[in-house]
CSV table of C-alpha atoms in Angstrom, one decimal:
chain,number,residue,atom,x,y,z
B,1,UNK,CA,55.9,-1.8,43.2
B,2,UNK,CA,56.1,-0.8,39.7
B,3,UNK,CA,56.9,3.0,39.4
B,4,UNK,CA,56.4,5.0,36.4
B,5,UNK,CA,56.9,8.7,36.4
B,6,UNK,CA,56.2,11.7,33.8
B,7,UNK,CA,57.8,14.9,33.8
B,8,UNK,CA,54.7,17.6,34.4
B,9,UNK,CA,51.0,17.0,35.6
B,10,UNK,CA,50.3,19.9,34.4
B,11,UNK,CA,52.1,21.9,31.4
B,12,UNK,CA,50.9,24.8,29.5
B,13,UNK,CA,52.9,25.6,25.7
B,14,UNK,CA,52.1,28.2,22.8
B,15,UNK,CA,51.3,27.1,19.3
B,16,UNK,CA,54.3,26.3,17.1
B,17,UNK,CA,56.5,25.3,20.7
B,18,UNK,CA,58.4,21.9,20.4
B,19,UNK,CA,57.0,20.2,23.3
B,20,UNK,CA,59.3,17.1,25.0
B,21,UNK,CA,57.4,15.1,27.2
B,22,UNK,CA,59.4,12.6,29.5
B,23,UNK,CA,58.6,9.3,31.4
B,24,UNK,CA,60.7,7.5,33.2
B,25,UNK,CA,59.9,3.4,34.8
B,26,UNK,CA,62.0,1.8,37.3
B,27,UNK,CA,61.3,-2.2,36.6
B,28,UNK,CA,63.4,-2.6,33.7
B,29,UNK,CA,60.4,-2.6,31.5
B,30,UNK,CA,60.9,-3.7,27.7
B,31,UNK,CA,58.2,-2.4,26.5
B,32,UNK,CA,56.9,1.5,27.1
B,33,UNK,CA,53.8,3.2,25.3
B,34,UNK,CA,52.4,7.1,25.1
B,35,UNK,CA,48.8,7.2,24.6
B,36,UNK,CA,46.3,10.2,24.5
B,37,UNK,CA,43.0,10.5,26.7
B,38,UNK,CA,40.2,12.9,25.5
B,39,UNK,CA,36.7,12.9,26.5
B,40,UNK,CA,34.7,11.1,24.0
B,41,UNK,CA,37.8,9.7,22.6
B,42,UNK,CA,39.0,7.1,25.2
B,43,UNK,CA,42.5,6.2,25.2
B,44,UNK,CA,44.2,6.0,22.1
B,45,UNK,CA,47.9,5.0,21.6
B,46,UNK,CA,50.1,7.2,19.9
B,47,UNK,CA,53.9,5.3,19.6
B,48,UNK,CA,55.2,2.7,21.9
B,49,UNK,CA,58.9,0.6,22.2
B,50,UNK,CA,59.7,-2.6,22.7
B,51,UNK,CA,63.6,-2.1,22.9
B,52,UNK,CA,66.1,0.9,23.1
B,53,UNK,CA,66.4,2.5,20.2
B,54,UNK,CA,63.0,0.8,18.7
B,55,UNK,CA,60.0,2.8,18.4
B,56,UNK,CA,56.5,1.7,15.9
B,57,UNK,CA,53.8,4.2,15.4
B,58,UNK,CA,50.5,3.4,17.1
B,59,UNK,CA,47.4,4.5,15.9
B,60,UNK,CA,47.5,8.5,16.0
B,61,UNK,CA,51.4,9.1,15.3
B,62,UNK,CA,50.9,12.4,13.5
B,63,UNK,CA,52.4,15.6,14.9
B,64,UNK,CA,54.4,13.2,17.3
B,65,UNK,CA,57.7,11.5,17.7
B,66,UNK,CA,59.2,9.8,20.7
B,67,UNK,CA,62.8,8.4,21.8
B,68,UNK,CA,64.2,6.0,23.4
B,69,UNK,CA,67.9,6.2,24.0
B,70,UNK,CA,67.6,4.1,27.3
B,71,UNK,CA,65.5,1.7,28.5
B,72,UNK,CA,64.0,3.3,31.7
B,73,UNK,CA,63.3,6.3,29.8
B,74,UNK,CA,60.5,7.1,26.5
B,75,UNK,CA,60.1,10.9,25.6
B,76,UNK,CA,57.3,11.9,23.8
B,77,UNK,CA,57.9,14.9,21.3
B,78,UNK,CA,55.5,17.4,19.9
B,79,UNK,CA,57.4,18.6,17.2
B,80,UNK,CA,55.1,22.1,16.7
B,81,UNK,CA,52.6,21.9,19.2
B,82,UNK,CA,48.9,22.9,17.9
B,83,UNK,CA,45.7,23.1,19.7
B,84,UNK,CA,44.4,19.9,19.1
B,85,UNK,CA,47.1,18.2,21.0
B,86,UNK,CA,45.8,19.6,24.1
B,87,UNK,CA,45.1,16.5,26.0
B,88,UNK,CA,45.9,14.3,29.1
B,89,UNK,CA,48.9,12.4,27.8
B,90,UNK,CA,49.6,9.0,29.4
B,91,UNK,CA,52.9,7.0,29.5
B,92,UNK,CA,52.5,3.0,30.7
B,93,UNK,CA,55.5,0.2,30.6
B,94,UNK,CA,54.9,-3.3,30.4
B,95,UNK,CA,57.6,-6.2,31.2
B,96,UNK,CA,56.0,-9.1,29.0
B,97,UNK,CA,56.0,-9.7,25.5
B,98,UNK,CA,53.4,-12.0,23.8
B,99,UNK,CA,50.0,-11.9,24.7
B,100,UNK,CA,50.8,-10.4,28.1
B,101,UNK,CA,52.2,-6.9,26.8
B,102,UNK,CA,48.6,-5.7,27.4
B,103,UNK,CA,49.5,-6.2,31.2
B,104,UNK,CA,50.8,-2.4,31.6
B,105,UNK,CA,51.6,0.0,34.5
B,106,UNK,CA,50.7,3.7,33.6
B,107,UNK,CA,52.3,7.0,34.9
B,108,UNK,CA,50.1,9.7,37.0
B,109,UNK,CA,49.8,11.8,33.5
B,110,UNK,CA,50.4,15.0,32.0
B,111,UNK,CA,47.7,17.6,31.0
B,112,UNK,CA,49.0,19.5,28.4
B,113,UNK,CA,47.1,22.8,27.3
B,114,UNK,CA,48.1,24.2,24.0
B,115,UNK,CA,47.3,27.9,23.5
R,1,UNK,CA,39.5,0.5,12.1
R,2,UNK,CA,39.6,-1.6,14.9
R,3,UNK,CA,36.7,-1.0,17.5
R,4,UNK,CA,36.2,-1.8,21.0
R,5,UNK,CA,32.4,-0.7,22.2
R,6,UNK,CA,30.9,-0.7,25.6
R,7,UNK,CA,27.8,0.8,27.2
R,8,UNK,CA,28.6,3.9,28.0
R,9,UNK,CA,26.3,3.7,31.3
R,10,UNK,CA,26.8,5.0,34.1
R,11,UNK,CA,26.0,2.1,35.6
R,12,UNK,CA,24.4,2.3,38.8
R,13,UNK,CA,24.4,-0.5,41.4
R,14,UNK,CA,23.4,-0.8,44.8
R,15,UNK,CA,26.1,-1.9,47.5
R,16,UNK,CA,26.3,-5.5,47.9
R,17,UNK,CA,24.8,-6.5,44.3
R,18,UNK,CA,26.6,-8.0,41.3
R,19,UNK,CA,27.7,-5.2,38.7
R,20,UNK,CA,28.1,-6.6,34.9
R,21,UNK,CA,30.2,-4.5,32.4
R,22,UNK,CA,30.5,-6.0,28.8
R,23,UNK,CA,32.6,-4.9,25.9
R,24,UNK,CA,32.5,-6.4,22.4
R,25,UNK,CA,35.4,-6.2,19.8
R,26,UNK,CA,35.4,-5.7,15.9
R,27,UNK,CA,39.1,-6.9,15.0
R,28,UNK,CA,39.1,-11.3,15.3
R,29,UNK,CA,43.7,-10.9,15.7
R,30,UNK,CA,43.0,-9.6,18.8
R,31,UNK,CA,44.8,-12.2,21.0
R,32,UNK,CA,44.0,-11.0,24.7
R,33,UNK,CA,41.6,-8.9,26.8
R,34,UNK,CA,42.3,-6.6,29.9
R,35,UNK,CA,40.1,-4.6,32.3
R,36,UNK,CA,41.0,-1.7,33.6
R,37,UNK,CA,39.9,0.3,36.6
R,38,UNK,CA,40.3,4.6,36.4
R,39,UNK,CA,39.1,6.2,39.0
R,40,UNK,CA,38.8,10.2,38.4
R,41,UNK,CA,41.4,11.8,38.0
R,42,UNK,CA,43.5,9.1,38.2
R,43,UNK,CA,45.2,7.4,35.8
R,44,UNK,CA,43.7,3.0,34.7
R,45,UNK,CA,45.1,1.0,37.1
R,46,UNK,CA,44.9,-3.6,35.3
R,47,UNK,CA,42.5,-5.2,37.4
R,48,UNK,CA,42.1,-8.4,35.2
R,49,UNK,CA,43.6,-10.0,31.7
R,50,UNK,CA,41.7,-13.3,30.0
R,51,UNK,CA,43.6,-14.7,26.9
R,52,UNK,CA,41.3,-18.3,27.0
R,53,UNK,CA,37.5,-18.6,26.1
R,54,UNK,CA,35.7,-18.8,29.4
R,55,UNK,CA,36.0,-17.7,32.6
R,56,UNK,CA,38.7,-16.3,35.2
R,57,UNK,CA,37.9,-15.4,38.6
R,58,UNK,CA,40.3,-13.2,40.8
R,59,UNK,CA,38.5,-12.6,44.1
R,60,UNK,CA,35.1,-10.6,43.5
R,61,UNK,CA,35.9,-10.3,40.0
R,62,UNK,CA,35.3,-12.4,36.9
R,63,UNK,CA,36.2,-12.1,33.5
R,64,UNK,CA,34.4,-13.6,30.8
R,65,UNK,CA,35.7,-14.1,27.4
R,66,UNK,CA,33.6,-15.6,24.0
R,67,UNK,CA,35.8,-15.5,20.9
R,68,UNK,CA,33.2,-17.0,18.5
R,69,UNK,CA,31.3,-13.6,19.8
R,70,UNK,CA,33.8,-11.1,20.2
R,71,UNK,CA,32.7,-10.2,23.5
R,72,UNK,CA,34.3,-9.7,26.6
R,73,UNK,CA,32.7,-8.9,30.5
R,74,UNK,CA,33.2,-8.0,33.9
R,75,UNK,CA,31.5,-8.7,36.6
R,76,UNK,CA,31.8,-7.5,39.9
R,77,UNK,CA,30.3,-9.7,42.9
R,78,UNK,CA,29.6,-7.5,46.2
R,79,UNK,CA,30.2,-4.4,44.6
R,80,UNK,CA,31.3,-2.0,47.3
R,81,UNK,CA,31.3,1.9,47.3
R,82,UNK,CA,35.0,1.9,46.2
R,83,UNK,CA,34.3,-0.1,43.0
R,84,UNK,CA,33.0,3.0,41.8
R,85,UNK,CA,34.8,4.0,39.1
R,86,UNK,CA,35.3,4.1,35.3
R,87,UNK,CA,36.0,0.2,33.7
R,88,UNK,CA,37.7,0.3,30.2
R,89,UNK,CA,38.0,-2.9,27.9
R,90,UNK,CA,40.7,-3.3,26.0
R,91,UNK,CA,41.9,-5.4,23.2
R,92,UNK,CA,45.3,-6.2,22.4
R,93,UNK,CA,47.1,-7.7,19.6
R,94,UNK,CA,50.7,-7.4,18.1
R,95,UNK,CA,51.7,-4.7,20.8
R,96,UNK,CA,48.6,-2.4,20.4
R,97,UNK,CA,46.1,-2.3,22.9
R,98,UNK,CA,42.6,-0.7,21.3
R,99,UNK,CA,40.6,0.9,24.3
R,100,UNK,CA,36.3,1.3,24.8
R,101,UNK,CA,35.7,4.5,26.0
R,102,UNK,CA,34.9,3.2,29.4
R,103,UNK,CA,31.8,2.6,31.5
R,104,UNK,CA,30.7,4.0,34.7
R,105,UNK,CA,29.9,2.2,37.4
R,106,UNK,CA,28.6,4.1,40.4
R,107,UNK,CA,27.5,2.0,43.6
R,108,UNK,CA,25.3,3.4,46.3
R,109,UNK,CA,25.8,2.7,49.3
């Protein structure tokens, strides 16, 4: 079974904090993604990777960075946390490219409260 | 902006009966379509991908898929209590999947 893994399930940071969140996947995914779920909102994607070292913003980059200095691992960074990032933040990997990347395994989540 | 737009429901069903989710997208790239299955507090789990016009069965579930229409179902044959859940579309193209905000289904037993 695929197994991907986050740091926290639950975390709670201060306004201003820089904020590293961590996800690790243990099929030798190529491809990892960090998305965003709010109420109303849905799931929206925020960076993903499709190689070590390679990262391509998704649709809500801002106030965000990630990493990727290995391949089982994607960090997620909040540079200067604010209040609006507060959020259930999801990391999935995926092991096909083409058509098939949509075909993705997501971590258990971390809900981050910004205060 | 792309868009992906589905009933927001809930959806409510009776055991045993056939539960229909449908999903239409704005953005014509978009080369495939996935389901996926989030129960609460639990994180979407795939239940079902369709990159062809047509239809694609995997046990009680079929995905439909109309291009010329931009729309994209579920259906669920002999729902059962532990289909209850929230279903979310997605459309993916060029690495980016572009998620509905889900609909729920609730089935009674």
């Amino acid at each position: 079974d695929v197994k991907v893994t986050q740091s926290s399930r639950y975390l709670v940071k201060r306004t201003g904090e820089k904020v590293f969140l961590e996800c690790v996947q243990d099929m030798d995914h190529e491809n990892m993604f960090w998305y965003r779920q709010d109420p109303g909102l849905g799931l929206r994607l925020i960076y993903f990777s499709y190689d070590v070292k390679m990262k391509e913003k998704g649709d809500i980059p801002e106030g965000y960075s990630v990493s990727r200095e290995k391949k089982e691992r994607f960090s997620l960074i909040l540079e200067s946390a604010s209040t609006n990032q507060t959020s259930m933040y999801l990391c999935a990997s995926s092991l096909w490219t083409g058509p098939r990347f949509g075909e993705q395994y997501f971590g258990p989540g971390t809900r981050l409260t910004v205060t | 902006q792309k868009e992906v737009e589905q009933n927001s429901g809930p959806l409510s069903v009776p055991e045993g009966a056939i539960a229909s989710l449908n999903c239409t997208y704005s953005d014509r790239g978009s080369q495939s379509f996935f389901w996926y299955r989030q129960y609460s507090g639990k994180s979407p789990e795939l239940i079902m991908f369709i990159y062809s016009n047509g239809d694609k069965e995997d046990g009680r579930f079929t995905a439909q898929l109309n291009k010329a229409s931009q729309y994209v179902s579920l259906l669920i044959r002999d729902s059962q209590p532990s289909d209850s859940a929230t279903y979310l579309c997605a459309a993916g193209s060029n690495y980016k999947l572009t998620f509905g905000k889900g609909t729920l289904l609730t089935v009674n037993p």
